[in-house]
Structures are given as C-alpha cells and as structure tokens.
mmCIF file of N, CA and C in Angstrom:
data_model
loop_
_atom_site.group_PDB
_atom_site.id
_atom_site.type_symbol
_atom_site.label_atom_id
_atom_site.label_comp_id
_atom_site.label_asym_id
_atom_site.label_seq_id
_atom_site.Cartn_x
_atom_site.Cartn_y
_atom_site.Cartn_z
ATOM 1 N N UNK A 14 0.839 -1.170 0.000
ATOM 2 C CA UNK A 14 0.000 0.000 0.000
ATOM 3 C C UNK A 14 0.887 1.236 0.000
ATOM 4 N N UNK A 15 0.626 2.125 -0.926
ATOM 5 C CA UNK A 15 1.414 3.340 -1.057
ATOM 6 C C UNK A 15 0.925 4.391 -0.060
ATOM 7 N N UNK A 16 1.859 5.194 0.439
ATOM 8 C CA UNK A 16 1.520 6.237 1.403
ATOM 9 C C UNK A 16 1.757 7.600 0.772
ATOM 10 N N UNK A 17 0.719 8.434 0.807
ATOM 11 C CA UNK A 17 0.796 9.796 0.291
ATOM 12 C C UNK A 17 0.715 10.762 1.461
ATOM 13 N N UNK A 18 1.527 11.809 1.420
ATOM 14 C CA UNK A 18 1.455 12.888 2.405
ATOM 15 C C UNK A 18 1.070 14.148 1.647
ATOM 16 N N UNK A 19 0.016 14.807 2.124
ATOM 17 C CA UNK A 19 -0.444 16.033 1.481
ATOM 18 C C UNK A 19 -0.332 17.169 2.481
ATOM 19 N N UNK A 20 0.457 18.190 2.131
ATOM 20 C CA UNK A 20 0.542 19.402 2.929
ATOM 21 C C UNK A 20 -0.483 20.379 2.367
ATOM 22 N N UNK A 21 -1.405 20.854 3.203
ATOM 23 C CA UNK A 21 -2.517 21.660 2.710
ATOM 24 C C UNK A 21 -2.772 22.888 3.558
ATOM 25 N N UNK A 22 -3.126 23.993 2.880
ATOM 26 C CA UNK A 22 -3.538 25.188 3.604
ATOM 27 C C UNK A 22 -4.802 25.817 3.020
ATOM 28 N N UNK A 23 -5.380 25.193 1.991
ATOM 29 C CA UNK A 23 -6.598 25.715 1.387
ATOM 30 C C UNK A 23 -7.431 24.543 0.871
ATOM 31 N N UNK A 24 -8.672 24.467 1.320
ATOM 32 C CA UNK A 24 -9.537 23.329 1.002
ATOM 33 C C UNK A 24 -9.773 23.182 -0.508
ATOM 34 N N UNK A 25 -10.116 24.243 -1.195
ATOM 35 C CA UNK A 25 -10.421 24.180 -2.619
ATOM 36 C C UNK A 25 -9.190 23.778 -3.430
ATOM 37 N N UNK A 26 -8.059 24.342 -3.090
ATOM 38 C CA UNK A 26 -6.827 24.028 -3.810
ATOM 39 C C UNK A 26 -6.449 22.552 -3.628
ATOM 40 N N UNK A 27 -6.648 22.029 -2.435
ATOM 41 C CA UNK A 27 -6.345 20.616 -2.174
ATOM 42 C C UNK A 27 -7.252 19.723 -3.015
ATOM 43 N N UNK A 28 -8.527 20.041 -3.063
ATOM 44 C CA UNK A 28 -9.457 19.243 -3.864
ATOM 45 C C UNK A 28 -9.021 19.215 -5.326
ATOM 46 N N UNK A 29 -8.618 20.367 -5.858
ATOM 47 C CA UNK A 29 -8.185 20.434 -7.257
ATOM 48 C C UNK A 29 -6.909 19.635 -7.505
ATOM 49 N N UNK A 30 -6.049 19.530 -6.505
ATOM 50 C CA UNK A 30 -4.794 18.805 -6.650
ATOM 51 C C UNK A 30 -4.964 17.299 -6.466
ATOM 52 N N UNK A 31 -5.819 16.901 -5.531
ATOM 53 C CA UNK A 31 -5.906 15.496 -5.139
ATOM 54 C C UNK A 31 -6.895 14.688 -5.985
ATOM 55 N N UNK A 32 -8.026 15.264 -6.334
ATOM 56 C CA UNK A 32 -9.042 14.503 -7.058
ATOM 57 C C UNK A 32 -8.519 13.875 -8.362
ATOM 58 N N UNK A 33 -7.695 14.559 -9.161
ATOM 59 C CA UNK A 33 -7.147 13.876 -10.343
ATOM 60 C C UNK A 33 -6.242 12.691 -10.003
ATOM 61 N N UNK A 34 -5.588 12.729 -8.846
ATOM 62 C CA UNK A 34 -4.717 11.621 -8.441
ATOM 63 C C UNK A 34 -5.505 10.353 -8.126
ATOM 64 N N UNK A 35 -6.743 10.512 -7.696
ATOM 65 C CA UNK A 35 -7.539 9.369 -7.271
ATOM 66 C C UNK A 35 -7.852 8.413 -8.410
ATOM 67 N N UNK A 36 -7.860 8.916 -9.630
ATOM 68 C CA UNK A 36 -8.139 8.065 -10.786
ATOM 69 C C UNK A 36 -7.005 7.065 -11.029
ATOM 70 N N UNK A 37 -5.789 7.445 -10.681
ATOM 71 C CA UNK A 37 -4.621 6.622 -10.998
ATOM 72 C C UNK A 37 -4.134 5.751 -9.848
ATOM 73 N N UNK A 38 -4.730 5.896 -8.654
ATOM 74 C CA UNK A 38 -4.211 5.153 -7.510
ATOM 75 C C UNK A 38 -5.190 4.079 -7.049
ATOM 76 N N UNK A 39 -4.616 3.000 -6.553
ATOM 77 C CA UNK A 39 -5.412 1.952 -5.924
ATOM 78 C C UNK A 39 -5.511 2.279 -4.438
ATOM 79 N N UNK A 40 -5.773 1.293 -3.626
ATOM 80 C CA UNK A 40 -5.865 1.517 -2.181
ATOM 81 C C UNK A 40 -4.563 2.136 -1.677
ATOM 82 N N UNK A 41 -4.707 3.170 -0.866
ATOM 83 C CA UNK A 41 -3.533 3.890 -0.384
ATOM 84 C C UNK A 41 -3.784 4.404 1.022
ATOM 85 N N UNK A 42 -2.710 4.796 1.666
ATOM 86 C CA UNK A 42 -2.800 5.460 2.967
ATOM 87 C C UNK A 42 -2.498 6.928 2.705
ATOM 88 N N UNK A 43 -3.340 7.794 3.228
ATOM 89 C CA UNK A 43 -3.204 9.229 3.029
ATOM 90 C C UNK A 43 -2.946 9.896 4.381
ATOM 91 N N UNK A 44 -1.916 10.715 4.439
ATOM 92 C CA UNK A 44 -1.625 11.505 5.624
ATOM 93 C C UNK A 44 -1.873 12.958 5.234
ATOM 94 N N UNK A 45 -2.934 13.527 5.778
ATOM 95 C CA UNK A 45 -3.293 14.911 5.481
ATOM 96 C C UNK A 45 -2.710 15.801 6.570
ATOM 97 N N UNK A 46 -1.827 16.698 6.169
ATOM 98 C CA UNK A 46 -1.162 17.584 7.121
ATOM 99 C C UNK A 46 -1.689 18.998 6.903
ATOM 100 N N UNK A 47 -2.412 19.496 7.893
ATOM 101 C CA UNK A 47 -2.944 20.854 7.812
ATOM 102 C C UNK A 47 -1.887 21.872 8.181
ATOM 103 N N UNK A 48 -1.793 22.913 7.365
ATOM 104 C CA UNK A 48 -0.856 24.005 7.613
ATOM 105 C C UNK A 48 -1.675 25.269 7.867
ATOM 106 N N UNK A 49 -2.166 25.455 9.100
ATOM 107 C CA UNK A 49 -3.028 26.602 9.386
ATOM 108 C C UNK A 49 -2.298 27.920 9.210
ATOM 109 N N UNK A 50 -3.063 28.980 8.978
ATOM 110 C CA UNK A 50 -2.423 30.293 8.824
ATOM 111 C C UNK A 50 -1.778 30.738 10.126
ATOM 112 N N UNK A 51 -0.770 31.548 9.997
ATOM 113 C CA UNK A 51 -0.101 32.080 11.184
ATOM 114 C C UNK A 51 -1.014 33.081 11.887
ATOM 115 N N UNK A 52 -0.920 33.090 13.182
ATOM 116 C CA UNK A 52 -1.646 34.068 13.976
ATOM 117 C C UNK A 52 -0.787 35.319 14.045
ATOM 118 N N UNK A 53 -1.395 36.472 13.865
ATOM 119 C CA UNK A 53 -0.619 37.709 13.891
ATOM 120 C C UNK A 53 0.017 37.915 15.258
ATOM 121 N N UNK A 54 1.027 38.705 15.270
ATOM 122 C CA UNK A 54 1.742 38.967 16.514
ATOM 123 C C UNK A 54 0.818 39.570 17.562
ATOM 124 N N UNK A 55 -0.068 40.446 17.124
ATOM 125 C CA UNK A 55 -0.967 41.107 18.072
ATOM 126 C C UNK A 55 -2.000 40.137 18.631
ATOM 127 N N UNK A 56 -2.538 39.275 17.791
ATOM 128 C CA UNK A 56 -3.517 38.292 18.276
ATOM 129 C C UNK A 56 -2.824 37.231 19.121
ATOM 130 N N UNK A 57 -1.641 36.802 18.697
ATOM 131 C CA UNK A 57 -0.908 35.771 19.414
ATOM 132 C C UNK A 57 -0.492 36.198 20.809
ATOM 133 N N UNK A 58 -0.403 37.486 21.007
ATOM 134 C CA UNK A 58 -0.013 38.022 22.299
ATOM 135 C C UNK A 58 -1.063 37.701 23.368
ATOM 136 N N UNK A 59 -2.320 37.569 22.941
ATOM 137 C CA UNK A 59 -3.409 37.363 23.887
ATOM 138 C C UNK A 59 -3.868 35.916 23.970
ATOM 139 N N UNK A 60 -3.329 35.046 23.128
ATOM 140 C CA UNK A 60 -3.739 33.638 23.132
ATOM 141 C C UNK A 60 -2.789 32.795 23.968
ATOM 142 N N UNK A 61 -3.348 31.857 24.705
ATOM 143 C CA UNK A 61 -2.511 30.900 25.420
ATOM 144 C C UNK A 61 -2.062 29.830 24.430
ATOM 145 N N UNK A 62 -1.064 29.065 24.794
ATOM 146 C CA UNK A 62 -0.594 27.980 23.937
ATOM 147 C C UNK A 62 -1.702 26.956 23.714
ATOM 148 N N UNK A 63 -2.492 26.727 24.723
ATOM 149 C CA UNK A 63 -3.598 25.773 24.621
ATOM 150 C C UNK A 63 -4.654 26.256 23.617
ATOM 151 N N UNK A 64 -4.981 27.553 23.675
ATOM 152 C CA UNK A 64 -5.958 28.118 22.742
ATOM 153 C C UNK A 64 -5.409 28.106 21.316
ATOM 154 N N UNK A 65 -4.135 28.368 21.164
ATOM 155 C CA UNK A 65 -3.515 28.343 19.844
ATOM 156 C C UNK A 65 -3.521 26.934 19.268
ATOM 157 N N UNK A 66 -3.220 25.944 20.084
ATOM 158 C CA UNK A 66 -3.260 24.556 19.634
ATOM 159 C C UNK A 66 -4.678 24.154 19.241
ATOM 160 N N UNK A 67 -5.656 24.562 20.027
ATOM 161 C CA UNK A 67 -7.050 24.247 19.722
ATOM 162 C C UNK A 67 -7.473 24.891 18.398
ATOM 163 N N UNK A 68 -7.050 26.144 18.166
ATOM 164 C CA UNK A 68 -7.356 26.811 16.903
ATOM 165 C C UNK A 68 -6.779 26.032 15.726
ATOM 166 N N UNK A 69 -5.519 25.622 15.838
ATOM 167 C CA UNK A 69 -4.875 24.891 14.744
ATOM 168 C C UNK A 69 -5.551 23.546 14.494
ATOM 169 N N UNK A 70 -5.910 22.838 15.564
ATOM 170 C CA UNK A 70 -6.598 21.549 15.428
ATOM 171 C C UNK A 70 -7.962 21.723 14.753
ATOM 172 N N UNK A 71 -8.729 22.713 15.197
ATOM 173 C CA UNK A 71 -10.054 22.945 14.628
ATOM 174 C C UNK A 71 -9.960 23.405 13.184
ATOM 175 N N UNK A 72 -8.982 24.238 12.871
ATOM 176 C CA UNK A 72 -8.798 24.702 11.501
ATOM 177 C C UNK A 72 -8.490 23.523 10.587
ATOM 178 N N UNK A 73 -7.590 22.658 11.009
ATOM 179 C CA UNK A 73 -7.219 21.494 10.209
ATOM 180 C C UNK A 73 -8.419 20.582 10.007
ATOM 181 N N UNK A 74 -9.150 20.311 11.069
ATOM 182 C CA UNK A 74 -10.326 19.439 10.978
ATOM 183 C C UNK A 74 -11.358 20.000 10.008
ATOM 184 N N UNK A 75 -11.664 21.272 10.114
ATOM 185 C CA UNK A 75 -12.713 21.847 9.268
ATOM 186 C C UNK A 75 -12.288 21.959 7.810
ATOM 187 N N UNK A 76 -11.009 22.207 7.548
ATOM 188 C CA UNK A 76 -10.561 22.387 6.167
ATOM 189 C C UNK A 76 -10.240 21.083 5.454
ATOM 190 N N UNK A 77 -9.942 20.029 6.189
ATOM 191 C CA UNK A 77 -9.577 18.766 5.539
ATOM 192 C C UNK A 77 -10.652 17.691 5.681
ATOM 193 N N UNK A 78 -11.747 18.001 6.342
ATOM 194 C CA UNK A 78 -12.809 17.029 6.566
ATOM 195 C C UNK A 78 -13.386 16.488 5.255
ATOM 196 N N UNK A 79 -13.657 17.366 4.289
ATOM 197 C CA UNK A 79 -14.284 16.943 3.028
ATOM 198 C C UNK A 79 -13.399 15.987 2.239
ATOM 199 N N UNK A 80 -12.122 16.315 2.110
ATOM 200 C CA UNK A 80 -11.221 15.439 1.354
ATOM 201 C C UNK A 80 -11.021 14.120 2.092
ATOM 202 N N UNK A 81 -11.004 14.158 3.423
ATOM 203 C CA UNK A 81 -10.864 12.920 4.197
ATOM 204 C C UNK A 81 -12.066 12.010 3.973
ATOM 205 N N UNK A 82 -13.266 12.583 3.901
ATOM 206 C CA UNK A 82 -14.468 11.785 3.655
ATOM 207 C C UNK A 82 -14.439 11.135 2.274
ATOM 208 N N UNK A 83 -13.990 11.875 1.277
ATOM 209 C CA UNK A 83 -13.892 11.320 -0.080
ATOM 210 C C UNK A 83 -12.917 10.150 -0.098
ATOM 211 N N UNK A 84 -11.790 10.309 0.569
ATOM 212 C CA UNK A 84 -10.786 9.250 0.595
ATOM 213 C C UNK A 84 -11.283 8.033 1.362
ATOM 214 N N UNK A 85 -11.986 8.254 2.459
ATOM 215 C CA UNK A 85 -12.517 7.134 3.248
ATOM 216 C C UNK A 85 -13.595 6.380 2.474
ATOM 217 N N UNK A 86 -14.397 7.082 1.675
ATOM 218 C CA UNK A 86 -15.430 6.426 0.877
ATOM 219 C C UNK A 86 -14.814 5.482 -0.148
ATOM 220 N N UNK A 87 -13.604 5.787 -0.606
ATOM 221 C CA UNK A 87 -12.906 4.911 -1.552
ATOM 222 C C UNK A 87 -12.335 3.681 -0.852
ATOM 223 N N UNK A 88 -12.328 3.686 0.476
ATOM 224 C CA UNK A 88 -11.757 2.577 1.228
ATOM 225 C C UNK A 88 -10.312 2.802 1.622
ATOM 226 N N UNK A 89 -9.818 4.009 1.428
ATOM 227 C CA UNK A 89 -8.445 4.330 1.787
ATOM 228 C C UNK A 89 -8.344 4.663 3.271
ATOM 229 N N UNK A 90 -7.138 4.532 3.804
ATOM 230 C CA UNK A 90 -6.862 4.887 5.183
ATOM 231 C C UNK A 90 -6.451 6.350 5.229
ATOM 232 N N UNK A 91 -7.010 7.111 6.177
ATOM 233 C CA UNK A 91 -6.716 8.537 6.273
ATOM 234 C C UNK A 91 -6.245 8.865 7.684
ATOM 235 N N UNK A 92 -5.136 9.589 7.772
ATOM 236 C CA UNK A 92 -4.601 10.081 9.037
ATOM 237 C C UNK A 92 -4.470 11.589 8.895
ATOM 238 N N UNK A 93 -4.965 12.331 9.885
ATOM 239 C CA UNK A 93 -4.862 13.792 9.835
ATOM 240 C C UNK A 93 -3.877 14.276 10.887
ATOM 241 N N UNK A 94 -3.045 15.215 10.495
ATOM 242 C CA UNK A 94 -2.044 15.799 11.392
ATOM 243 C C UNK A 94 -2.058 17.317 11.220
ATOM 244 N N UNK A 95 -1.475 17.994 12.189
ATOM 245 C CA UNK A 95 -1.306 19.443 12.128
ATOM 246 C C UNK A 95 0.189 19.720 12.064
ATOM 247 N N UNK A 96 0.591 20.594 11.166
ATOM 248 C CA UNK A 96 2.000 20.956 11.053
ATOM 249 C C UNK A 96 2.367 21.823 12.251
ATOM 250 N N UNK A 97 3.156 21.263 13.151
ATOM 251 C CA UNK A 97 3.546 21.985 14.358
ATOM 252 C C UNK A 97 4.998 22.447 14.304
ATOM 253 N N UNK A 98 5.724 21.970 13.318
ATOM 254 C CA UNK A 98 7.115 22.363 13.158
ATOM 255 C C UNK A 98 7.335 22.694 11.688
ATOM 256 N N UNK A 99 8.577 22.909 11.302
ATOM 257 C CA UNK A 99 8.844 23.195 9.898
ATOM 258 C C UNK A 99 8.474 21.969 9.058
ATOM 259 N N UNK A 100 8.170 22.198 7.799
ATOM 260 C CA UNK A 100 7.746 21.090 6.947
ATOM 261 C C UNK A 100 8.875 20.094 6.716
ATOM 262 N N UNK A 101 10.112 20.543 6.756
ATOM 263 C CA UNK A 101 11.250 19.630 6.627
ATOM 264 C C UNK A 101 11.301 18.672 7.813
ATOM 265 N N UNK A 102 11.164 19.202 9.019
ATOM 266 C CA UNK A 102 11.161 18.351 10.208
ATOM 267 C C UNK A 102 9.933 17.439 10.223
ATOM 268 N N UNK A 103 8.807 17.967 9.781
ATOM 269 C CA UNK A 103 7.578 17.174 9.733
ATOM 270 C C UNK A 103 7.729 16.025 8.747
ATOM 271 N N UNK A 104 8.333 16.292 7.609
ATOM 272 C CA UNK A 104 8.547 15.253 6.605
ATOM 273 C C UNK A 104 9.469 14.162 7.133
ATOM 274 N N UNK A 105 10.544 14.545 7.801
ATOM 275 C CA UNK A 105 11.462 13.557 8.379
ATOM 276 C C UNK A 105 10.752 12.682 9.400
ATOM 277 N N UNK A 106 9.925 13.296 10.242
ATOM 278 C CA UNK A 106 9.186 12.527 11.252
ATOM 279 C C UNK A 106 8.192 11.574 10.598
ATOM 280 N N UNK A 107 7.522 12.034 9.548
ATOM 281 C CA UNK A 107 6.549 11.180 8.854
ATOM 282 C C UNK A 107 7.246 10.028 8.137
ATOM 283 N N UNK A 108 8.426 10.279 7.556
ATOM 284 C CA UNK A 108 9.184 9.202 6.910
ATOM 285 C C UNK A 108 9.605 8.155 7.932
ATOM 286 N N UNK A 109 9.987 8.609 9.112
ATOM 287 C CA UNK A 109 10.379 7.664 10.166
ATOM 288 C C UNK A 109 9.168 6.849 10.629
ATOM 289 N N UNK A 110 8.001 7.445 10.638
ATOM 290 C CA UNK A 110 6.794 6.770 11.116
ATOM 291 C C UNK A 110 6.174 5.852 10.069
ATOM 292 N N UNK A 111 6.088 6.313 8.821
ATOM 293 C CA UNK A 111 5.359 5.573 7.792
ATOM 294 C C UNK A 111 6.235 4.898 6.748
ATOM 295 N N UNK A 112 7.525 5.173 6.715
ATOM 296 C CA UNK A 112 8.395 4.575 5.705
ATOM 297 C C UNK A 112 8.389 5.402 4.420
ATOM 298 N N UNK A 113 8.544 4.759 3.268
ATOM 299 C CA UNK A 113 8.595 5.496 2.000
ATOM 300 C C UNK A 113 7.287 6.258 1.743
ATOM 301 N N UNK A 114 7.430 7.503 1.277
ATOM 302 C CA UNK A 114 6.277 8.376 1.084
ATOM 303 C C UNK A 114 6.291 9.010 -0.297
ATOM 304 N N UNK A 115 5.120 9.383 -0.770
ATOM 305 C CA UNK A 115 4.993 10.294 -1.907
ATOM 306 C C UNK A 115 4.436 11.582 -1.326
ATOM 307 N N UNK A 116 5.185 12.658 -1.475
ATOM 308 C CA UNK A 116 4.816 13.923 -0.851
ATOM 309 C C UNK A 116 4.189 14.826 -1.900
ATOM 310 N N UNK A 117 3.027 15.406 -1.537
ATOM 311 C CA UNK A 117 2.326 16.329 -2.407
ATOM 312 C C UNK A 117 2.182 17.646 -1.646
ATOM 313 N N UNK A 118 2.807 18.683 -2.164
ATOM 314 C CA UNK A 118 2.693 20.007 -1.539
ATOM 315 C C UNK A 118 1.523 20.715 -2.213
ATOM 316 N N UNK A 119 0.357 20.652 -1.585
ATOM 317 C CA UNK A 119 -0.849 21.254 -2.157
ATOM 318 C C UNK A 119 -1.184 22.556 -1.465
ATOM 319 N N UNK A 120 -0.156 23.239 -0.966
ATOM 320 C CA UNK A 120 -0.411 24.530 -0.336
ATOM 321 C C UNK A 120 -0.552 25.578 -1.420
ATOM 322 N N UNK A 121 -1.486 26.487 -1.201
ATOM 323 C CA UNK A 121 -1.670 27.574 -2.137
ATOM 324 C C UNK A 121 -0.725 28.694 -1.723
ATOM 325 N N UNK A 122 0.006 29.227 -2.667
ATOM 326 C CA UNK A 122 1.010 30.247 -2.343
ATOM 327 C C UNK A 122 0.436 31.604 -2.245
#
C-alpha cells in the first residue's frame, strides 16, 4: 500500500490537486497535514498555547474534513495531522513513522 502525504492550507486548492490523483491510484494510505495560517503577533499576544493549539486543530479538521471523507469512501486509510514544526522536520518525522512516502505540496502560495 502506497503512502501519500499532502501538505494543505486551502480546502479548494487541495481538492483540485488530489481529485485527479484518485483516478490513478489503488488503495492507499493518506496523511493529510494541515498548515493553518499564522496568527498575527498582536492576536498571538493574547492567546494561550492551549488556545492556539485548539485553533490549529479545529482549523485542520474543518478544512480537511471533506477530502478525508472522499478518501474514506474509496476505502483508503486517512490520518490527519497538524504541522507543528517546519515542513522539513515534519517530513522527516513522517518518513520515520510511515516509511517510503509520496509527498504532495498542495499549499496555495
């Protein structure tokens, strides 16, 4: 079973990137990594670390829920994560956890 990692920061852009891939793949494991927007310095000053983590978790859940449902309907395995460190460190950790990966950077610039 092939493992795909998708880095995402926009729901519509991810759908446009991933849906064409589904035609060419069989059963796969998908790791959806949400890359929430940065909190401004002024807003971050008033948020606790716990509130910031909750915001990032909720943002990832709400933005990747639709694509996760589509993948689950196909019978694929879906794991959702939040990018908490740099994408390079996140990629290294995911490679150590899941083995060989196909990485798709579906972030909108």
